[in-house]
Tab-separated table of C-alpha atoms in Angstrom:
chain	number	residue	atom	x	y	z
A	129	UNK	CA	5.424	-114.211	-49.819
A	130	UNK	CA	6.214	-110.661	-49.859
A	131	UNK	CA	5.423	-108.725	-52.737
A	132	UNK	CA	7.846	-106.200	-54.352
A	133	UNK	CA	5.037	-103.448	-54.206
A	134	UNK	CA	4.782	-103.991	-50.435
A	135	UNK	CA	8.478	-103.092	-50.001
A	136	UNK	CA	9.408	-99.480	-49.079
A	137	UNK	CA	10.138	-97.216	-52.297
A	138	UNK	CA	13.868	-96.051	-52.091
A	139	UNK	CA	15.908	-93.118	-52.364
A	140	UNK	CA	19.182	-92.324	-53.312
A	141	UNK	CA	21.032	-90.638	-50.345
A	142	UNK	CA	24.544	-88.843	-50.991
A	143	UNK	CA	26.905	-90.047	-48.134
A	144	UNK	CA	30.835	-90.809	-48.064
A	145	UNK	CA	31.368	-89.673	-51.705
A	146	UNK	CA	29.026	-92.348	-53.076
A	147	UNK	CA	25.124	-92.404	-53.714
A	148	UNK	CA	23.351	-95.404	-51.678
A	149	UNK	CA	20.050	-96.554	-52.298
A	150	UNK	CA	17.748	-96.711	-49.474
A	151	UNK	CA	14.871	-98.241	-48.196
A	152	UNK	CA	13.376	-96.686	-45.225
A	153	UNK	CA	10.121	-97.583	-43.144
A	154	UNK	CA	8.933	-96.730	-39.570
A	155	UNK	CA	9.840	-92.914	-39.965
A	156	UNK	CA	6.992	-92.502	-37.130
A	157	UNK	CA	9.519	-94.333	-35.091
A	158	UNK	CA	12.283	-91.572	-35.049
A	159	UNK	CA	14.869	-92.169	-32.339
A	160	UNK	CA	14.945	-96.089	-32.691
A	161	UNK	CA	17.223	-96.761	-35.631
A	162	UNK	CA	18.148	-100.223	-36.715
A	163	UNK	CA	19.931	-100.754	-39.932
A	164	UNK	CA	19.717	-103.993	-42.032
A	165	UNK	CA	22.707	-104.826	-43.932
A	166	UNK	CA	22.414	-107.140	-46.807
A	167	UNK	CA	24.900	-109.996	-47.926
A	168	UNK	CA	26.061	-111.556	-51.440
A	169	UNK	CA	24.881	-111.858	-53.816
A	170	UNK	CA	21.721	-109.950	-52.406
A	171	UNK	CA	19.911	-106.781	-52.317
A	172	UNK	CA	18.141	-104.651	-49.389
A	173	UNK	CA	15.217	-106.792	-50.477
A	174	UNK	CA	16.205	-109.925	-48.816
A	175	UNK	CA	14.997	-107.858	-45.267
A	176	UNK	CA	11.677	-107.949	-46.752
A	177	UNK	CA	10.054	-110.528	-44.189
A	178	UNK	CA	11.507	-107.900	-41.312
A	179	UNK	CA	11.250	-104.796	-42.338
A	180	UNK	CA	7.398	-104.403	-41.447
A	181	UNK	CA	7.875	-106.619	-38.146
A	182	UNK	CA	10.580	-103.983	-36.961
A	183	UNK	CA	8.208	-101.237	-37.774
A	184	UNK	CA	5.535	-102.589	-35.474
A	185	UNK	CA	7.693	-103.102	-32.801
A	186	UNK	CA	8.541	-99.646	-32.978
A	187	UNK	CA	11.813	-99.281	-34.677
A	188	UNK	CA	12.925	-96.591	-37.315
A	189	UNK	CA	14.037	-99.111	-40.001
A	190	UNK	CA	16.777	-98.041	-42.848
A	191	UNK	CA	17.835	-100.848	-45.370
A	192	UNK	CA	20.585	-99.716	-47.838
A	193	UNK	CA	21.693	-101.384	-50.576
A	194	UNK	CA	25.657	-101.121	-50.086
A	195	UNK	CA	28.124	-99.914	-52.950
A	196	UNK	CA	28.173	-102.142	-55.580
A	197	UNK	CA	24.479	-103.187	-55.452
A	198	UNK	CA	21.658	-102.414	-57.087
A	199	UNK	CA	21.156	-98.834	-57.798
A	200	UNK	CA	23.774	-97.765	-55.398
A	201	UNK	CA	27.463	-96.582	-56.826
A	202	UNK	CA	29.686	-98.648	-57.890
A	203	UNK	CA	33.007	-97.198	-57.791
A	204	UNK	CA	35.482	-98.580	-60.294
A	205	UNK	CA	38.569	-98.528	-57.955
A	206	UNK	CA	38.786	-101.951	-55.959
A	207	UNK	CA	40.004	-100.680	-53.004
A	208	UNK	CA	36.974	-98.469	-52.631
A	209	UNK	CA	35.278	-101.541	-51.326
A	210	UNK	CA	37.657	-102.251	-48.315
A	211	UNK	CA	36.386	-102.089	-44.747
A	212	UNK	CA	37.041	-98.413	-44.036
A	213	UNK	CA	34.614	-97.449	-47.031
A	214	UNK	CA	32.015	-100.109	-46.338
A	215	UNK	CA	31.570	-98.906	-42.599
A	216	UNK	CA	32.504	-95.345	-43.510
A	217	UNK	CA	29.099	-95.631	-45.713
A	218	UNK	CA	26.984	-96.842	-42.727
A	219	UNK	CA	28.293	-94.041	-40.373
A	220	UNK	CA	27.893	-91.254	-42.849
A	221	UNK	CA	24.234	-92.547	-43.175
A	222	UNK	CA	23.679	-92.475	-39.187
A	223	UNK	CA	25.106	-88.986	-39.790
A	224	UNK	CA	22.403	-88.206	-42.597
A	225	UNK	CA	19.699	-89.260	-40.062
A	226	UNK	CA	21.070	-87.371	-37.333
A	227	UNK	CA	21.423	-90.437	-35.247
A	228	UNK	CA	24.496	-90.759	-32.672
A	229	UNK	CA	24.297	-94.609	-32.817
A	230	UNK	CA	21.934	-97.542	-33.915
A	231	UNK	CA	21.386	-101.123	-33.871
A	232	UNK	CA	22.942	-102.981	-36.813
A	233	UNK	CA	21.727	-106.186	-38.399
A	234	UNK	CA	24.050	-107.829	-41.028
A	235	UNK	CA	23.712	-111.152	-42.879
A	236	UNK	CA	26.765	-112.927	-44.387
A	237	UNK	CA	28.969	-110.191	-46.061
A	238	UNK	CA	26.761	-107.640	-44.315
A	239	UNK	CA	27.894	-109.143	-41.043
A	240	UNK	CA	31.449	-109.513	-41.782
A	241	UNK	CA	30.429	-105.640	-42.173
A	242	UNK	CA	28.715	-104.889	-39.226
A	243	UNK	CA	31.606	-106.685	-37.244
A	244	UNK	CA	34.095	-104.582	-38.977
A	245	UNK	CA	32.103	-101.595	-38.336
A	246	UNK	CA	31.622	-102.345	-34.666
A	247	UNK	CA	35.576	-102.763	-34.035
A	248	UNK	CA	36.259	-99.356	-36.156
A	249	UNK	CA	33.417	-97.192	-34.950
A	250	UNK	CA	32.554	-98.641	-31.803
A	251	UNK	CA	30.641	-95.633	-30.204
A	252	UNK	CA	28.135	-95.719	-33.182
A	253	UNK	CA	26.880	-99.201	-32.754
A	254	UNK	CA	24.843	-99.982	-29.760
A	255	UNK	CA	23.749	-103.358	-30.515
A	256	UNK	CA	24.801	-106.095	-33.093
A	257	UNK	CA	22.439	-108.715	-34.778
A	258	UNK	CA	24.539	-110.881	-37.066
A	259	UNK	CA	23.241	-113.994	-39.089
A	260	UNK	CA	25.091	-116.673	-40.902
A	261	UNK	CA	28.956	-115.177	-40.372
A	262	UNK	CA	30.157	-115.339	-37.063
A	263	UNK	CA	32.918	-113.106	-35.867
A	264	UNK	CA	36.389	-114.452	-37.286
A	265	UNK	CA	39.425	-113.358	-35.428
A	266	UNK	CA	42.276	-111.923	-37.294
A	267	UNK	CA	44.746	-114.923	-37.193
A	268	UNK	CA	48.561	-115.190	-38.152
A	269	UNK	CA	48.376	-114.905	-41.981
A	270	UNK	CA	46.416	-112.659	-44.084
A	271	UNK	CA	43.045	-114.153	-45.034
A	272	UNK	CA	43.279	-115.116	-48.729
A	273	UNK	CA	46.377	-116.797	-48.056
A	274	UNK	CA	44.866	-118.862	-45.210
A	275	UNK	CA	42.136	-119.736	-46.887
A	276	UNK	CA	44.061	-120.927	-49.830
A	277	UNK	CA	46.045	-123.043	-47.363
A	278	UNK	CA	42.877	-124.755	-45.921
A	279	UNK	CA	40.410	-124.476	-48.999
A	280	UNK	CA	42.463	-124.781	-51.823
A	281	UNK	CA	42.930	-122.082	-54.812
A	282	UNK	CA	39.645	-123.286	-56.160
A	283	UNK	CA	37.705	-121.846	-53.382
A	284	UNK	CA	35.706	-118.867	-54.626
A	285	UNK	CA	37.551	-116.489	-52.111
A	286	UNK	CA	40.783	-117.094	-53.294
A	287	UNK	CA	39.592	-117.493	-56.997
A	288	UNK	CA	38.040	-113.638	-56.847
A	289	UNK	CA	41.019	-112.397	-55.656
A	290	UNK	CA	43.769	-114.566	-58.038
A	291	UNK	CA	41.604	-114.400	-61.208
A	292	UNK	CA	39.849	-111.210	-61.122
A	293	UNK	CA	37.037	-110.869	-63.666
A	294	UNK	CA	37.021	-114.174	-64.506
A	295	UNK	CA	33.735	-115.185	-62.312
A	296	UNK	CA	32.115	-111.784	-62.584
A	297	UNK	CA	31.883	-112.529	-66.503
A	298	UNK	CA	30.378	-116.360	-65.809
A	299	UNK	CA	27.710	-114.738	-63.366
A	300	UNK	CA	26.808	-112.058	-65.613
A	301	UNK	CA	26.151	-114.053	-68.500
A	302	UNK	CA	24.028	-116.697	-66.246
A	303	UNK	CA	22.730	-114.271	-64.143
A	304	UNK	CA	18.987	-115.668	-63.682
A	305	UNK	CA	20.223	-118.913	-63.645
A	306	UNK	CA	23.023	-118.402	-61.340
A	307	UNK	CA	20.703	-116.499	-58.717
A	308	UNK	CA	17.848	-119.060	-59.351
A	309	UNK	CA	20.935	-122.033	-58.431
A	310	UNK	CA	21.944	-120.043	-55.514
A	311	UNK	CA	18.967	-119.157	-53.533
A	312	UNK	CA	17.790	-122.734	-52.701
A	313	UNK	CA	16.868	-124.774	-49.281
A	314	UNK	CA	16.876	-128.449	-48.722
A	315	UNK	CA	19.582	-129.293	-51.462
A	316	UNK	CA	20.725	-132.912	-51.231
A	317	UNK	CA	24.237	-133.561	-50.212
A	318	UNK	CA	26.394	-133.706	-53.422
A	319	UNK	CA	30.081	-134.651	-53.688
A	320	UNK	CA	31.990	-131.701	-54.683
A	321	UNK	CA	33.070	-131.083	-58.034
A	322	UNK	CA	36.462	-130.066	-59.503
A	323	UNK	CA	36.662	-126.457	-60.234
A	324	UNK	CA	35.050	-123.252	-58.822
A	325	UNK	CA	31.957	-124.206	-56.879
A	326	UNK	CA	29.859	-121.136	-57.877
A	327	UNK	CA	31.071	-120.959	-61.478
A	328	UNK	CA	29.579	-124.550	-61.961
A	329	UNK	CA	26.501	-123.565	-60.082
A	330	UNK	CA	26.096	-120.499	-62.484
A	331	UNK	CA	26.506	-123.118	-65.265
A	332	UNK	CA	24.217	-125.731	-63.705
A	333	UNK	CA	20.992	-125.785	-65.718
A	334	UNK	CA	18.991	-127.918	-63.264
A	335	UNK	CA	18.995	-126.630	-59.684
A	336	UNK	CA	18.887	-128.490	-56.787
A	337	UNK	CA	16.669	-128.320	-53.634
A	338	UNK	CA	13.681	-126.172	-53.006
A	339	UNK	CA	13.500	-122.585	-53.996
A	340	UNK	CA	13.482	-120.218	-50.884
A	341	UNK	CA	11.577	-117.584	-52.903
A	342	UNK	CA	8.575	-116.718	-55.391
A	343	UNK	CA	9.844	-116.414	-59.240
A	344	UNK	CA	8.201	-112.500	-58.527
A	345	UNK	CA	10.768	-112.036	-55.369
A	346	UNK	CA	13.650	-113.651	-57.251
A	347	UNK	CA	13.019	-111.261	-60.551
A	348	UNK	CA	13.836	-108.630	-58.007
A	349	UNK	CA	17.410	-109.915	-57.301
A	350	UNK	CA	17.926	-110.722	-60.728
A	351	UNK	CA	16.939	-107.317	-62.496
A	352	UNK	CA	19.302	-105.617	-59.816
A	353	UNK	CA	22.304	-107.679	-60.861
A	354	UNK	CA	21.512	-107.510	-64.833
A	355	UNK	CA	21.707	-103.821	-64.133
A	356	UNK	CA	24.499	-103.637	-61.623
A	357	UNK	CA	26.531	-106.234	-63.033
A	358	UNK	CA	28.680	-108.232	-60.172
A	359	UNK	CA	32.122	-106.706	-60.084
A	360	UNK	CA	31.106	-104.066	-57.591
A	361	UNK	CA	29.696	-106.504	-55.189
A	362	UNK	CA	32.776	-109.229	-55.902
A	363	UNK	CA	35.076	-106.486	-54.958
A	364	UNK	CA	34.030	-106.698	-51.525
A	365	UNK	CA	35.769	-110.079	-51.499
A	366	UNK	CA	38.911	-108.409	-53.214
A	367	UNK	CA	39.612	-106.404	-49.976
A	368	UNK	CA	39.571	-109.127	-47.743
A	369	UNK	CA	43.533	-109.033	-47.418
A	370	UNK	CA	43.617	-105.157	-47.128
A	371	UNK	CA	40.918	-105.357	-44.308
A	372	UNK	CA	43.010	-107.826	-42.304
A	373	UNK	CA	45.736	-105.147	-42.265
A	374	UNK	CA	43.486	-102.438	-41.605
A	375	UNK	CA	42.313	-103.988	-38.769
A	376	UNK	CA	45.610	-104.698	-37.698
A	377	UNK	CA	45.599	-102.051	-34.477
A	378	UNK	CA	42.046	-101.982	-33.302
A	379	UNK	CA	40.880	-103.925	-30.171
A	380	UNK	CA	39.479	-107.118	-31.427
A	381	UNK	CA	36.910	-107.238	-28.573
A	382	UNK	CA	33.204	-106.521	-29.188
A	383	UNK	CA	31.702	-105.444	-26.147
A	384	UNK	CA	28.272	-104.346	-27.383
A	385	UNK	CA	25.154	-106.835	-26.685
A	386	UNK	CA	25.249	-109.336	-29.699
A	387	UNK	CA	22.707	-111.676	-31.210
A	388	UNK	CA	24.260	-114.445	-33.441
A	389	UNK	CA	21.591	-116.485	-35.453
A	390	UNK	CA	23.105	-119.632	-37.159
A	391	UNK	CA	21.391	-121.830	-39.574
A	392	UNK	CA	22.189	-125.436	-38.615
A	393	UNK	CA	22.495	-126.420	-42.071
A	394	UNK	CA	24.401	-123.555	-43.425
A	395	UNK	CA	27.716	-123.922	-45.163
A	396	UNK	CA	29.698	-121.159	-42.751
A	397	UNK	CA	30.951	-122.718	-40.051
A	398	UNK	CA	30.184	-121.799	-36.644
A	399	UNK	CA	32.998	-120.382	-34.337
A	400	UNK	CA	34.202	-122.227	-31.624
A	401	UNK	CA	35.824	-118.821	-30.167
A	402	UNK	CA	32.989	-116.488	-30.396
A	403	UNK	CA	32.460	-115.658	-27.034
A	404	UNK	CA	36.194	-115.052	-26.651
A	405	UNK	CA	35.977	-112.087	-28.982
A	406	UNK	CA	32.280	-111.564	-28.359
A	407	UNK	CA	31.814	-111.430	-24.712
A	408	UNK	CA	28.149	-110.656	-24.654
A	409	UNK	CA	26.662	-112.813	-27.346
A	410	UNK	CA	23.555	-114.805	-27.224
A	411	UNK	CA	23.531	-117.667	-30.140
A	412	UNK	CA	20.399	-118.865	-31.439
A	413	UNK	CA	20.432	-122.096	-33.940
A	414	UNK	CA	17.888	-122.352	-36.704
A	415	UNK	CA	17.125	-125.525	-38.773
A	416	UNK	CA	17.783	-124.004	-42.111
A	417	UNK	CA	20.524	-123.082	-44.361
A	418	UNK	CA	22.254	-120.046	-45.397
A	419	UNK	CA	19.576	-117.513	-46.149
A	420	UNK	CA	18.578	-117.470	-43.083
A	421	UNK	CA	15.970	-114.435	-42.881
A	422	UNK	CA	14.246	-115.638	-46.071
A	423	UNK	CA	14.472	-119.653	-45.030
A	424	UNK	CA	12.808	-119.013	-41.955
A	425	UNK	CA	11.428	-115.220	-41.549
A	426	UNK	CA	8.852	-116.120	-38.598
A	427	UNK	CA	11.726	-117.777	-36.682
A	428	UNK	CA	14.155	-115.261	-37.783
A	429	UNK	CA	11.612	-112.129	-36.495
A	430	UNK	CA	10.744	-114.152	-33.333
A	431	UNK	CA	14.415	-114.842	-32.406
A	432	UNK	CA	15.153	-110.836	-32.792
A	433	UNK	CA	11.898	-109.203	-31.232
A	434	UNK	CA	12.276	-111.902	-28.097
A	435	UNK	CA	16.357	-110.707	-27.700
A	436	UNK	CA	15.593	-106.931	-28.281
A	437	UNK	CA	12.608	-106.703	-25.967
A	438	UNK	CA	15.200	-108.156	-23.233
A	439	UNK	CA	17.457	-105.188	-23.840
A	440	UNK	CA	13.960	-102.805	-24.103
A	441	UNK	CA	13.267	-103.912	-20.585
């Protein structure tokens, strides 16, 4: 297990009208940047197993807490969390370090941001590595409406948008319990319960399955959300329809070399159309759930390094 003290110290960097808390390692490898983008409800610390391995492989590793997370800024305006702002933060981070482009790695919401970043700023992304969340094509309907039709009004994407503030408050009242219950693996099958599943999870006193991290690791996430709250990070969800509109006129094909890593037991569905929109993709499947790089750190690192090596040759 990685201890908090092993993780790089953070720096606050002013970019794109906000301050981002950035963890940086491998400064001796300047010229080979790789940017790691966390998901929800996560933290830069979710990449703790990857950072030293990537540094040893010769990369300058840059791991931001994105806006709404940790000690980074949390603007109050909901629209300040749309894909233009989130990708703009990453572009401004490249500018800060003097890089034309970089390899971008994303997990969960971080993957969604990396897909959007690559569509909006293709010349700033030279390779893509995404975990869990595949590329979703735009489709005919705005995404919240589509999800409500498919999954119902209690689905958390829909609930976050239609009942703003409700889930945020429940998570903040039960931060430690919610995150403890969230970061699990090998969970037994349970019949879906009525109501919003993540609110139910936050109120559940008995966790299911096994923890994916030690108590001291979990404490890093808990203290970050106790400090920042949840509204900034949930505001990412409150922009999915706005993002649908913002991406209306971009070329939807991602040409960059791409590695897609799925967890076979992940609740997020794999894409049947991935190669239509990401023609230069290689897919790796690991026997794990959603928290791929924390659940299977060795296998994740091997997959990433093997794929990067073939492009470095």
